[in-house]
């Protein structure tokens, strides 16, 4: 785990790197790990994704926000190989990944979290974790044919899984069914499982959905720790407090397009962003406190003040 000093150093480095980036859609970044161009996905005449240009800064926490139906999940699916674009190209760490299978995207180091499906709920926590490792022994014919090689790889995977479970305070749940976990513990498991693949970039789909306030702080801490360890984080989230408190950079989508980019405060005060939200659903408060109770908010505030 990073120390407090290294944590603020990592954040300061990211903030400094993004300081001169223009607050415009498609802004060029000094060290992008992901660069996407002309990415489109059409569903029966609807342009679910219509992105001209997007760069994600290496080592930063970037939030992807936008009203319901804006295309955020579709863009995640395209970038991670779970859906095919109508057109478009993108590179991850300089390597072209457009139209490549999900397994190859994962091996390249770009990993997304998944909500626990029914099948995964019926598996234990440790079995879920083991599934997150990208290189299973069976993938390599030589290793598969030589039992000592795959046994040692199996052991390595189990050890890594147990270390992650301890870090995420899920070690006491090791042999419980994933379906028995609380909403927050599921989110922790989803994140821990994604880390089994040792990603260079992790993509989190609504990490705060269904999380009770007691686990909110812990989840935020884990996400910051990832950034502080050098992992790039891209996440989709509706909870605006989380977006404000944790993101180094925010990208706003509406109707498939990127309509704004910038640091959280600048983006949330942008009239185009407020319009996009209010135009889509009037009940959204960009400062909604629903998820974060007073104790969590106080501790987040003091954390911000100490930066
Ligand atoms: N498989 C599909 N078939 C047809 N239309 C789809 C499909 N997937 C998404 N869409 C449409 O594409 C648009 C973008 O949807 P998407 O789920 O990507 O938005 P989102 O920003 O993730 O929304 P939310 O915040 O509600 O999850 C919507 O109009 C949606 O109805």
CSV table of C-alpha atoms and ligand atoms in Angstrom, one decimal:
chain,number,residue,atom,x,y,z
A,1,UNK,CA,0.0,0.0,0.0
A,2,UNK,CA,1.4,3.5,-0.8
A,3,UNK,CA,2.2,5.8,2.0
A,4,UNK,CA,0.4,9.1,2.4
A,5,UNK,CA,3.4,11.0,1.1
A,6,UNK,CA,3.7,8.9,-2.0
A,7,UNK,CA,-0.1,9.1,-2.5
A,8,UNK,CA,-0.1,12.9,-2.6
A,9,UNK,CA,3.1,12.9,-4.7
A,10,UNK,CA,1.3,10.7,-7.3
A,11,UNK,CA,-1.7,13.0,-7.3
A,12,UNK,CA,0.4,16.1,-7.5
A,13,UNK,CA,2.3,14.7,-10.5
A,14,UNK,CA,-1.0,13.9,-12.3
A,15,UNK,CA,-2.4,17.3,-11.5
A,16,UNK,CA,0.8,19.0,-12.8
A,17,UNK,CA,0.7,16.9,-16.0
A,18,UNK,CA,-2.9,17.9,-16.7
A,19,UNK,CA,-2.5,21.6,-15.7
A,20,UNK,CA,-1.9,22.9,-19.3
A,21,UNK,CA,-4.4,20.6,-21.0
A,22,UNK,CA,-7.2,22.5,-22.7
A,23,UNK,CA,-10.7,22.1,-21.2
A,24,UNK,CA,-12.3,21.1,-24.5
A,25,UNK,CA,-13.8,17.8,-25.9
A,26,UNK,CA,-11.0,15.6,-27.4
A,27,UNK,CA,-8.3,17.6,-25.6
A,28,UNK,CA,-4.7,16.3,-26.2
A,29,UNK,CA,-2.9,15.0,-23.1
A,30,UNK,CA,0.8,15.0,-22.4
A,31,UNK,CA,1.1,11.2,-22.0
A,32,UNK,CA,-2.0,9.4,-23.1
A,33,UNK,CA,-2.2,5.7,-22.5
A,34,UNK,CA,-5.4,5.4,-24.6
A,35,UNK,CA,-6.0,7.3,-27.8
A,36,UNK,CA,-9.3,6.8,-29.7
A,37,UNK,CA,-10.3,8.2,-33.1
A,38,UNK,CA,-13.6,8.3,-34.9
A,39,UNK,CA,-15.2,5.6,-32.8
A,40,UNK,CA,-18.9,5.0,-33.8
A,41,UNK,CA,-21.4,2.4,-32.8
A,42,UNK,CA,-24.8,2.5,-34.4
A,43,UNK,CA,-27.8,0.5,-33.1
A,44,UNK,CA,-30.6,0.6,-35.7
A,45,UNK,CA,-30.1,4.2,-36.7
A,46,UNK,CA,-29.2,5.4,-33.2
A,47,UNK,CA,-25.6,6.6,-32.8
A,48,UNK,CA,-25.0,5.2,-29.4
A,49,UNK,CA,-21.3,6.2,-29.6
A,50,UNK,CA,-20.0,9.0,-31.9
A,51,UNK,CA,-16.6,10.0,-30.5
A,52,UNK,CA,-14.3,12.0,-32.8
A,53,UNK,CA,-11.2,11.9,-30.5
A,54,UNK,CA,-10.5,10.8,-26.9
A,55,UNK,CA,-7.2,10.7,-25.0
A,56,UNK,CA,-6.9,9.2,-21.5
A,57,UNK,CA,-3.9,10.4,-19.5
A,58,UNK,CA,-1.6,7.7,-18.1
A,59,UNK,CA,-1.7,7.3,-14.3
A,60,UNK,CA,-4.7,9.6,-13.9
A,61,UNK,CA,-8.2,8.8,-12.5
A,62,UNK,CA,-10.6,9.8,-15.3
A,63,UNK,CA,-14.3,9.8,-14.8
A,64,UNK,CA,-16.7,9.3,-17.7
A,65,UNK,CA,-20.0,10.8,-16.9
A,66,UNK,CA,-23.2,11.6,-18.7
A,67,UNK,CA,-27.0,11.2,-18.5
A,68,UNK,CA,-28.7,7.8,-18.9
A,69,UNK,CA,-28.3,6.5,-22.5
A,70,UNK,CA,-25.3,8.8,-23.2
A,71,UNK,CA,-23.3,5.9,-24.6
A,72,UNK,CA,-20.8,5.4,-21.7
A,73,UNK,CA,-21.3,1.6,-21.3
A,74,UNK,CA,-21.3,1.1,-25.0
A,75,UNK,CA,-18.0,3.0,-25.3
A,76,UNK,CA,-16.6,0.8,-22.4
A,77,UNK,CA,-17.7,-2.3,-24.3
A,78,UNK,CA,-16.1,-1.2,-27.5
A,79,UNK,CA,-12.8,-0.3,-26.0
A,80,UNK,CA,-12.5,-3.6,-24.1
A,81,UNK,CA,-13.5,-5.8,-27.1
A,82,UNK,CA,-16.9,-6.8,-25.8
A,83,UNK,CA,-18.7,-5.1,-28.7
A,84,UNK,CA,-17.6,-4.2,-32.2
A,85,UNK,CA,-17.6,-0.7,-33.5
A,86,UNK,CA,-19.4,0.4,-36.7
A,87,UNK,CA,-16.1,2.2,-37.4
A,88,UNK,CA,-13.1,3.6,-35.5
A,89,UNK,CA,-9.6,2.9,-34.2
A,90,UNK,CA,-7.7,3.2,-31.0
A,91,UNK,CA,-4.4,2.5,-29.4
A,92,UNK,CA,-3.6,1.4,-25.9
A,93,UNK,CA,0.0,2.1,-24.9
A,94,UNK,CA,0.9,2.6,-28.5
A,95,UNK,CA,-0.6,-0.7,-29.6
A,96,UNK,CA,-3.6,-0.8,-32.0
A,97,UNK,CA,-6.5,-2.6,-30.3
A,98,UNK,CA,-9.5,-1.6,-32.4
A,99,UNK,CA,-11.7,-4.6,-33.2
A,100,UNK,CA,-9.5,-6.9,-31.1
A,101,UNK,CA,-11.0,-9.7,-28.9
A,102,UNK,CA,-11.8,-9.1,-25.3
A,103,UNK,CA,-9.2,-11.7,-24.2
A,104,UNK,CA,-6.4,-10.0,-26.2
A,105,UNK,CA,-7.4,-6.6,-24.8
A,106,UNK,CA,-7.2,-8.0,-21.3
A,107,UNK,CA,-3.7,-9.5,-22.1
A,108,UNK,CA,-2.6,-6.1,-23.3
A,109,UNK,CA,-3.4,-4.7,-19.8
A,110,UNK,CA,-6.8,-3.0,-20.2
A,111,UNK,CA,-9.2,-4.7,-17.8
A,112,UNK,CA,-12.8,-3.8,-17.0
A,113,UNK,CA,-14.9,-4.8,-14.0
A,114,UNK,CA,-18.1,-6.8,-14.4
A,115,UNK,CA,-21.1,-7.0,-12.2
A,116,UNK,CA,-21.5,-10.5,-10.7
A,117,UNK,CA,-23.7,-12.6,-12.9
A,118,UNK,CA,-25.9,-15.4,-11.6
A,119,UNK,CA,-23.3,-18.0,-12.5
A,120,UNK,CA,-20.6,-16.1,-10.6
A,121,UNK,CA,-22.8,-15.7,-7.6
A,122,UNK,CA,-23.0,-19.4,-7.3
A,123,UNK,CA,-19.2,-19.6,-7.1
A,124,UNK,CA,-17.1,-18.9,-4.0
A,125,UNK,CA,-15.2,-15.7,-3.6
A,126,UNK,CA,-11.8,-17.4,-4.2
A,127,UNK,CA,-13.1,-19.2,-7.3
A,128,UNK,CA,-14.3,-15.8,-8.6
A,129,UNK,CA,-10.8,-14.4,-8.0
A,130,UNK,CA,-9.1,-17.3,-9.7
A,131,UNK,CA,-11.2,-16.6,-12.8
A,132,UNK,CA,-9.8,-13.1,-13.0
A,133,UNK,CA,-6.3,-14.3,-13.8
A,134,UNK,CA,-5.7,-13.8,-17.5
A,135,UNK,CA,-3.2,-16.6,-18.2
A,136,UNK,CA,-4.8,-19.8,-17.2
A,137,UNK,CA,-2.5,-22.8,-17.4
A,138,UNK,CA,-4.6,-24.3,-20.2
A,139,UNK,CA,-3.8,-21.4,-22.5
A,140,UNK,CA,-0.3,-22.6,-22.9
A,141,UNK,CA,0.1,-26.0,-24.4
A,142,UNK,CA,3.5,-26.7,-23.0
A,143,UNK,CA,2.5,-25.7,-19.5
A,144,UNK,CA,-0.7,-27.7,-19.8
A,145,UNK,CA,1.3,-30.8,-20.7
A,146,UNK,CA,3.7,-30.5,-17.9
A,147,UNK,CA,1.9,-30.9,-14.6
A,148,UNK,CA,4.6,-29.3,-12.3
A,149,UNK,CA,4.4,-26.1,-14.5
A,150,UNK,CA,0.7,-25.7,-14.3
A,151,UNK,CA,0.6,-26.7,-10.6
A,152,UNK,CA,3.1,-24.0,-9.7
A,153,UNK,CA,1.1,-21.5,-11.8
A,154,UNK,CA,-2.1,-22.5,-10.1
A,155,UNK,CA,-0.4,-22.0,-6.7
A,156,UNK,CA,0.9,-18.6,-7.8
A,157,UNK,CA,-2.7,-17.6,-8.8
A,158,UNK,CA,-4.1,-18.7,-5.5
A,159,UNK,CA,-1.4,-16.8,-3.6
A,160,UNK,CA,-2.1,-13.7,-5.6
A,161,UNK,CA,-5.8,-14.1,-5.0
A,162,UNK,CA,-5.4,-14.5,-1.3
A,163,UNK,CA,-3.1,-11.4,-1.1
A,164,UNK,CA,-5.7,-9.3,-2.9
A,165,UNK,CA,-8.6,-10.7,-0.7
A,166,UNK,CA,-6.6,-9.6,2.3
A,167,UNK,CA,-6.0,-6.1,0.9
A,168,UNK,CA,-9.7,-5.7,0.2
A,169,UNK,CA,-10.6,-7.2,3.6
A,170,UNK,CA,-12.5,-10.1,1.9
A,171,UNK,CA,-10.2,-12.8,3.2
A,172,UNK,CA,-12.7,-13.9,5.8
A,173,UNK,CA,-15.2,-14.4,3.0
A,174,UNK,CA,-12.8,-16.6,0.9
A,175,UNK,CA,-15.0,-19.7,0.8
A,176,UNK,CA,-18.4,-18.0,0.9
A,177,UNK,CA,-20.6,-17.8,-2.1
A,178,UNK,CA,-20.2,-14.5,-3.9
A,179,UNK,CA,-24.0,-14.3,-3.9
A,180,UNK,CA,-24.0,-14.0,-0.1
A,181,UNK,CA,-21.9,-10.7,-0.1
A,182,UNK,CA,-23.3,-7.3,0.6
A,183,UNK,CA,-23.6,-4.7,-2.3
A,184,UNK,CA,-20.4,-3.0,-1.2
A,185,UNK,CA,-18.5,-6.3,-0.8
A,186,UNK,CA,-19.5,-7.3,-4.3
A,187,UNK,CA,-18.0,-4.1,-5.6
A,188,UNK,CA,-14.8,-4.8,-3.7
A,189,UNK,CA,-14.7,-8.3,-5.2
A,190,UNK,CA,-15.3,-7.0,-8.7
A,191,UNK,CA,-12.4,-4.7,-8.3
A,192,UNK,CA,-10.1,-7.3,-6.7
A,193,UNK,CA,-11.0,-9.8,-9.4
A,194,UNK,CA,-10.0,-7.3,-12.1
A,195,UNK,CA,-6.7,-6.7,-10.4
A,196,UNK,CA,-5.9,-10.5,-10.7
A,197,UNK,CA,-4.9,-9.7,-14.3
A,198,UNK,CA,-2.4,-7.0,-13.2
A,199,UNK,CA,-3.9,-4.3,-15.4
A,200,UNK,CA,-2.1,-1.2,-16.5
A,201,UNK,CA,-5.5,0.4,-16.9
A,202,UNK,CA,-8.6,-0.6,-15.0
A,203,UNK,CA,-12.1,0.4,-16.2
A,204,UNK,CA,-14.7,0.5,-13.4
A,205,UNK,CA,-18.4,0.5,-14.3
A,206,UNK,CA,-20.3,2.4,-11.6
A,207,UNK,CA,-18.1,1.3,-8.7
A,208,UNK,CA,-20.4,3.0,-6.2
A,209,UNK,CA,-23.7,1.6,-7.3
A,210,UNK,CA,-25.4,-0.2,-4.4
A,211,UNK,CA,-22.6,0.6,-1.9
A,212,UNK,CA,-23.6,1.6,1.6
A,213,UNK,CA,-21.9,4.6,3.3
A,214,UNK,CA,-19.8,2.3,5.5
A,215,UNK,CA,-17.9,0.9,2.6
A,216,UNK,CA,-17.8,4.1,0.5
A,217,UNK,CA,-14.6,5.4,2.1
A,218,UNK,CA,-12.9,2.1,1.7
A,219,UNK,CA,-13.8,1.9,-2.0
A,220,UNK,CA,-12.6,5.4,-2.7
A,221,UNK,CA,-9.4,4.6,-0.8
A,222,UNK,CA,-8.8,1.5,-3.0
A,223,UNK,CA,-9.3,3.5,-6.2
A,224,UNK,CA,-6.9,6.2,-5.1
A,225,UNK,CA,-4.4,3.5,-4.1
A,226,UNK,CA,-4.5,2.1,-7.6
A,227,UNK,CA,-3.7,5.5,-9.1
A,228,UNK,CA,-0.9,5.9,-6.5
A,229,UNK,CA,0.5,2.6,-7.6
A,230,UNK,CA,0.7,3.9,-11.1
A,231,UNK,CA,-2.5,2.2,-12.5
A,232,UNK,CA,-4.6,4.3,-14.9
A,233,UNK,CA,-8.2,4.4,-13.8
A,234,UNK,CA,-11.2,5.1,-16.1
A,235,UNK,CA,-14.6,4.9,-14.4
A,236,UNK,CA,-18.3,5.5,-15.2
A,237,UNK,CA,-20.2,6.8,-12.3
A,238,UNK,CA,-23.5,8.6,-11.6
A,239,UNK,CA,-22.6,9.7,-8.1
A,240,UNK,CA,-21.3,13.2,-8.6
A,241,UNK,CA,-19.7,13.5,-5.1
A,242,UNK,CA,-17.5,10.6,-5.9
A,243,UNK,CA,-16.7,12.1,-9.3
A,244,UNK,CA,-15.8,15.5,-7.7
A,245,UNK,CA,-13.7,14.0,-4.9
A,246,UNK,CA,-11.7,11.4,-6.7
A,247,UNK,CA,-11.2,12.3,-10.3
A,248,UNK,CA,-8.2,14.1,-11.8
A,249,UNK,CA,-10.1,14.6,-15.0
A,250,UNK,CA,-13.7,14.3,-16.2
A,251,UNK,CA,-15.0,13.5,-19.6
A,252,UNK,CA,-18.7,14.2,-20.3
A,253,UNK,CA,-20.8,12.3,-22.9
A,254,UNK,CA,-24.2,13.0,-24.1
A,255,UNK,CA,-26.0,11.3,-27.0
A,256,UNK,CA,-22.9,9.4,-27.9
A,257,UNK,CA,-20.6,12.4,-28.2
A,258,UNK,CA,-18.0,13.9,-25.9
A,259,UNK,CA,-19.4,17.4,-25.0
A,260,UNK,CA,-17.0,18.5,-22.3
A,261,UNK,CA,-13.7,17.7,-20.6
A,262,UNK,CA,-11.7,19.1,-17.7
A,263,UNK,CA,-10.9,18.9,-14.0
A,264,UNK,CA,-14.1,18.2,-11.9
A,265,UNK,CA,-14.8,21.7,-10.7
A,266,UNK,CA,-14.5,23.2,-14.2
A,267,UNK,CA,-16.7,20.5,-15.8
A,268,UNK,CA,-19.4,20.7,-13.2
A,269,UNK,CA,-19.8,24.4,-13.6
A,270,UNK,CA,-19.9,24.1,-17.4
A,271,UNK,CA,-23.3,25.3,-18.6
A,272,UNK,CA,-23.2,22.7,-21.4
A,273,UNK,CA,-22.8,19.9,-18.8
A,274,UNK,CA,-25.6,21.3,-16.5
A,275,UNK,CA,-27.9,21.5,-19.6
A,276,UNK,CA,-27.0,17.9,-20.7
A,277,UNK,CA,-28.0,16.6,-17.3
A,278,UNK,CA,-31.0,18.8,-16.7
A,279,UNK,CA,-32.2,18.4,-20.2
A,280,UNK,CA,-32.1,14.6,-19.8
A,281,UNK,CA,-33.6,14.2,-16.3
A,282,UNK,CA,-34.6,17.0,-14.1
A,283,UNK,CA,-34.2,15.1,-10.9
A,284,UNK,CA,-30.4,14.9,-11.1
A,285,UNK,CA,-28.6,17.1,-8.6
A,286,UNK,CA,-24.9,17.5,-9.6
A,287,UNK,CA,-24.1,17.6,-5.8
A,288,UNK,CA,-26.4,14.8,-4.7
A,289,UNK,CA,-25.5,13.7,-1.2
A,290,UNK,CA,-27.5,10.5,-1.3
A,291,UNK,CA,-24.6,8.2,-1.2
A,292,UNK,CA,-22.2,10.0,1.1
A,293,UNK,CA,-23.2,10.4,4.7
A,294,UNK,CA,-21.9,13.2,7.0
A,295,UNK,CA,-19.0,11.2,8.4
A,296,UNK,CA,-17.7,10.2,5.0
A,297,UNK,CA,-18.2,13.7,3.7
A,298,UNK,CA,-16.3,15.2,6.6
A,299,UNK,CA,-13.4,12.8,6.1
A,300,UNK,CA,-13.3,13.6,2.4
A,301,UNK,CA,-13.3,17.3,3.1
A,302,UNK,CA,-10.4,17.0,5.6
A,303,UNK,CA,-8.6,14.9,3.0
A,304,UNK,CA,-9.1,17.6,0.4
A,305,UNK,CA,-8.0,20.4,2.8
A,306,UNK,CA,-4.8,18.5,3.6
A,307,UNK,CA,-3.9,18.3,-0.1
B,1,LIG,N1,-27.4,-3.8,-27.6
B,1,LIG,C1,-28.1,-2.7,-27.9
B,1,LIG,N2,-29.0,-2.7,-28.8
B,1,LIG,C2,-29.7,-1.6,-29.1
B,1,LIG,N3,-29.5,-0.4,-28.5
B,1,LIG,C3,-28.6,-0.3,-27.6
B,1,LIG,C4,-27.8,-1.5,-27.2
B,1,LIG,N4,-26.9,-1.1,-26.2
B,1,LIG,C5,-27.1,0.2,-26.0
B,1,LIG,N5,-28.1,0.7,-26.8
B,1,LIG,C6,-28.6,2.1,-26.9
B,1,LIG,O1,-27.4,2.9,-27.0
B,1,LIG,C7,-27.6,4.1,-26.3
B,1,LIG,C8,-26.4,4.2,-25.3
B,1,LIG,O2,-26.6,3.3,-24.3
B,1,LIG,P1,-25.6,3.0,-23.1
B,1,LIG,O3,-26.1,1.9,-22.3
B,1,LIG,O4,-24.2,2.9,-23.7
B,1,LIG,O5,-25.7,4.4,-22.3
B,1,LIG,P2,-25.1,4.8,-20.8
B,1,LIG,O6,-24.5,6.1,-20.9
B,1,LIG,O7,-24.1,3.7,-20.4
B,1,LIG,O8,-26.4,4.8,-19.9
B,1,LIG,P3,-26.6,4.5,-18.4
B,1,LIG,O9,-25.9,5.6,-17.6
B,1,LIG,O10,-28.1,4.4,-18.3
B,1,LIG,O11,-26.0,3.1,-18.1
B,1,LIG,C9,-29.0,4.0,-25.7
B,1,LIG,O12,-29.8,4.7,-26.6
B,1,LIG,C10,-29.3,2.6,-25.7
B,1,LIG,O13,-30.7,2.3,-25.7
